[in-house]
CSV table of C-alpha atoms in Angstrom, one decimal:
chain,number,residue,atom,x,y,z
A,1,MET,CA,-2.1,167.2,162.3
A,2,LYS,CA,0.2,167.3,165.2
A,3,ILE,CA,3.4,169.3,164.8
A,4,GLU,CA,6.4,168.5,166.9
A,5,VAL,CA,8.7,171.3,167.8
A,6,CYS,CA,12.5,170.2,168.2
A,7,GLU,CA,15.1,172.2,169.8
A,8,ALA,CA,18.7,172.4,168.2
A,9,LEU,CA,21.6,173.0,170.3
A,10,HIS,CA,25.1,172.6,169.2
A,11,VAL,CA,27.5,171.2,171.7
A,12,ASP,CA,31.1,170.5,171.0
A,13,GLU,CA,31.7,166.7,172.0
A,14,ARG,CA,35.1,168.0,173.7
A,15,GLY,CA,33.2,170.6,175.6
A,16,GLN,CA,31.5,170.8,178.9
A,17,VAL,CA,28.1,171.6,180.1
A,18,THR,CA,27.0,173.0,183.5
A,19,PHE,CA,24.5,171.4,185.9
A,20,ALA,CA,22.2,174.3,185.1
A,21,GLN,CA,22.5,173.8,181.4
A,22,LEU,CA,21.6,170.1,181.9
A,23,VAL,CA,18.4,171.3,183.8
A,24,GLU,CA,17.5,173.9,181.0
A,25,TYR,CA,18.1,171.5,178.0
A,26,SER,CA,17.5,168.0,179.2
A,27,GLY,CA,13.9,168.1,180.1
A,28,LEU,CA,14.5,166.8,183.6
A,29,GLN,CA,14.3,168.7,186.9
A,30,GLU,CA,17.1,169.3,189.2
A,31,GLY,CA,16.0,166.5,191.7
A,32,GLU,CA,15.8,164.1,188.7
A,33,LEU,CA,19.3,164.7,187.5
A,34,ARG,CA,20.8,164.6,190.9
A,35,GLU,CA,19.1,161.1,191.3
A,36,LEU,CA,20.8,160.1,188.0
A,37,VAL,CA,24.1,161.2,189.3
A,38,ALA,CA,23.5,159.3,192.6
A,39,TYR,CA,22.8,156.2,190.5
A,40,GLY,CA,25.7,156.6,188.3
A,41,ALA,CA,23.9,157.3,185.1
A,42,LEU,CA,25.6,160.8,185.0
A,43,ALA,CA,28.9,161.4,186.2
A,44,PRO,CA,30.1,165.1,187.0
A,45,LEU,CA,33.6,165.8,186.2
A,46,ASP,CA,34.2,166.6,190.0
A,47,LEU,CA,31.8,165.2,192.2
A,48,HIS,CA,32.8,167.3,195.2
A,49,ALA,CA,32.8,170.6,193.2
A,50,ALA,CA,30.7,173.4,194.3
A,51,SER,CA,28.9,173.4,191.1
A,52,TRP,CA,28.9,170.3,188.9
A,53,SER,CA,29.9,170.4,185.3
A,54,PHE,CA,29.7,167.3,182.8
A,55,THR,CA,31.2,166.3,179.4
A,56,ALA,CA,29.1,167.5,176.7
A,57,SER,CA,28.0,163.8,176.1
A,58,ALA,CA,26.1,164.1,179.4
A,59,LEU,CA,23.5,166.2,177.5
A,60,ALA,CA,22.6,163.4,175.2
A,61,ILE,CA,22.6,160.9,178.1
A,62,ALA,CA,20.1,163.4,180.2
A,63,ARG,CA,17.9,163.8,177.0
A,64,SER,CA,17.6,160.1,176.5
A,65,ALA,CA,16.8,159.8,180.3
A,66,ALA,CA,14.1,162.3,180.0
A,67,ARG,CA,12.5,160.5,177.2
A,68,LEU,CA,12.8,157.2,178.8
A,69,LYS,CA,11.4,158.5,182.1
A,70,HIS,CA,8.4,160.2,180.4
A,71,ASP,CA,7.5,157.5,177.8
A,72,PHE,CA,7.7,154.5,180.2
A,73,GLU,CA,7.0,156.3,183.4
A,74,LEU,CA,10.3,155.2,185.0
A,75,ASP,CA,11.8,156.1,188.3
A,76,ALA,CA,15.3,157.2,188.3
A,77,ASN,CA,16.7,153.8,189.3
A,78,ALA,CA,14.9,152.2,186.4
A,79,THR,CA,16.0,154.9,184.1
A,80,SER,CA,19.7,154.3,185.2
A,81,LEU,CA,19.4,150.7,184.5
A,82,ALA,CA,17.9,151.3,181.1
A,83,LEU,CA,20.6,153.8,180.2
A,84,THR,CA,23.2,151.4,181.1
A,85,TYR,CA,21.6,148.5,179.0
A,86,LEU,CA,21.3,150.8,176.0
A,87,GLU,CA,25.0,151.9,176.3
A,88,ARG,CA,26.0,148.4,176.4
A,89,ILE,CA,24.0,147.6,173.4
A,90,ARG,CA,25.6,150.5,171.6
A,91,ALA,CA,29.1,149.3,172.5
A,92,LEU,CA,28.1,145.7,171.3
A,93,GLU,CA,26.8,146.9,168.0
A,94,ASP,CA,29.9,149.0,167.6
A,95,GLU,CA,32.2,145.8,168.2
A,96,LEU,CA,30.0,143.9,165.8
A,97,ARG,CA,30.5,146.5,163.1
A,98,ALA,CA,34.2,146.5,163.7
A,99,LEU,CA,34.5,142.6,163.5
A,100,ARG,CA,32.3,142.6,160.4
A,101,ALA,CA,34.4,145.1,158.7
A,102,GLY,CA,37.6,143.2,159.6
A,103,ALA,CA,36.1,140.0,158.2
A,104,ALA,CA,35.2,141.8,155.0
A,105,ALA,CA,38.7,143.3,154.6
A,106,ARG,CA,40.2,139.8,155.1
A,107,GLY,CA,37.9,138.2,152.9
A,108,GLY,CA,38.9,140.7,150.1
A,109,ARG,CA,42.5,140.0,150.5
A,110,SER,CA,42.1,136.3,150.2
A,111,GLN,CA,40.2,136.6,147.0
A,112,ARG,CA,43.0,138.8,145.6
A,113,GLY,CA,45.8,136.5,146.7
């Protein structure tokens, strides 16, 4: 039986994480994270700052990147592309849910009327 150990880390969505924290908690090495920044998958709050900091959501993106990289043996460019597609899929799913909720609300009003 294989037991998988998971780490729990509470990060406030409105908070920030440092580059060092991304390295520590993402499962990626410094160079890999720098490549993801170069390809636009991760965006520091100030690209020209002496030390980068990111929105807290960057940690989830970096961890997803680590899983994609390791599971599918992707390079940084392919990982960035996959992350872009996954984000687009999430956005489309959110839009679809909103449209369905709106249609359901309109359908309920027409039946009462």
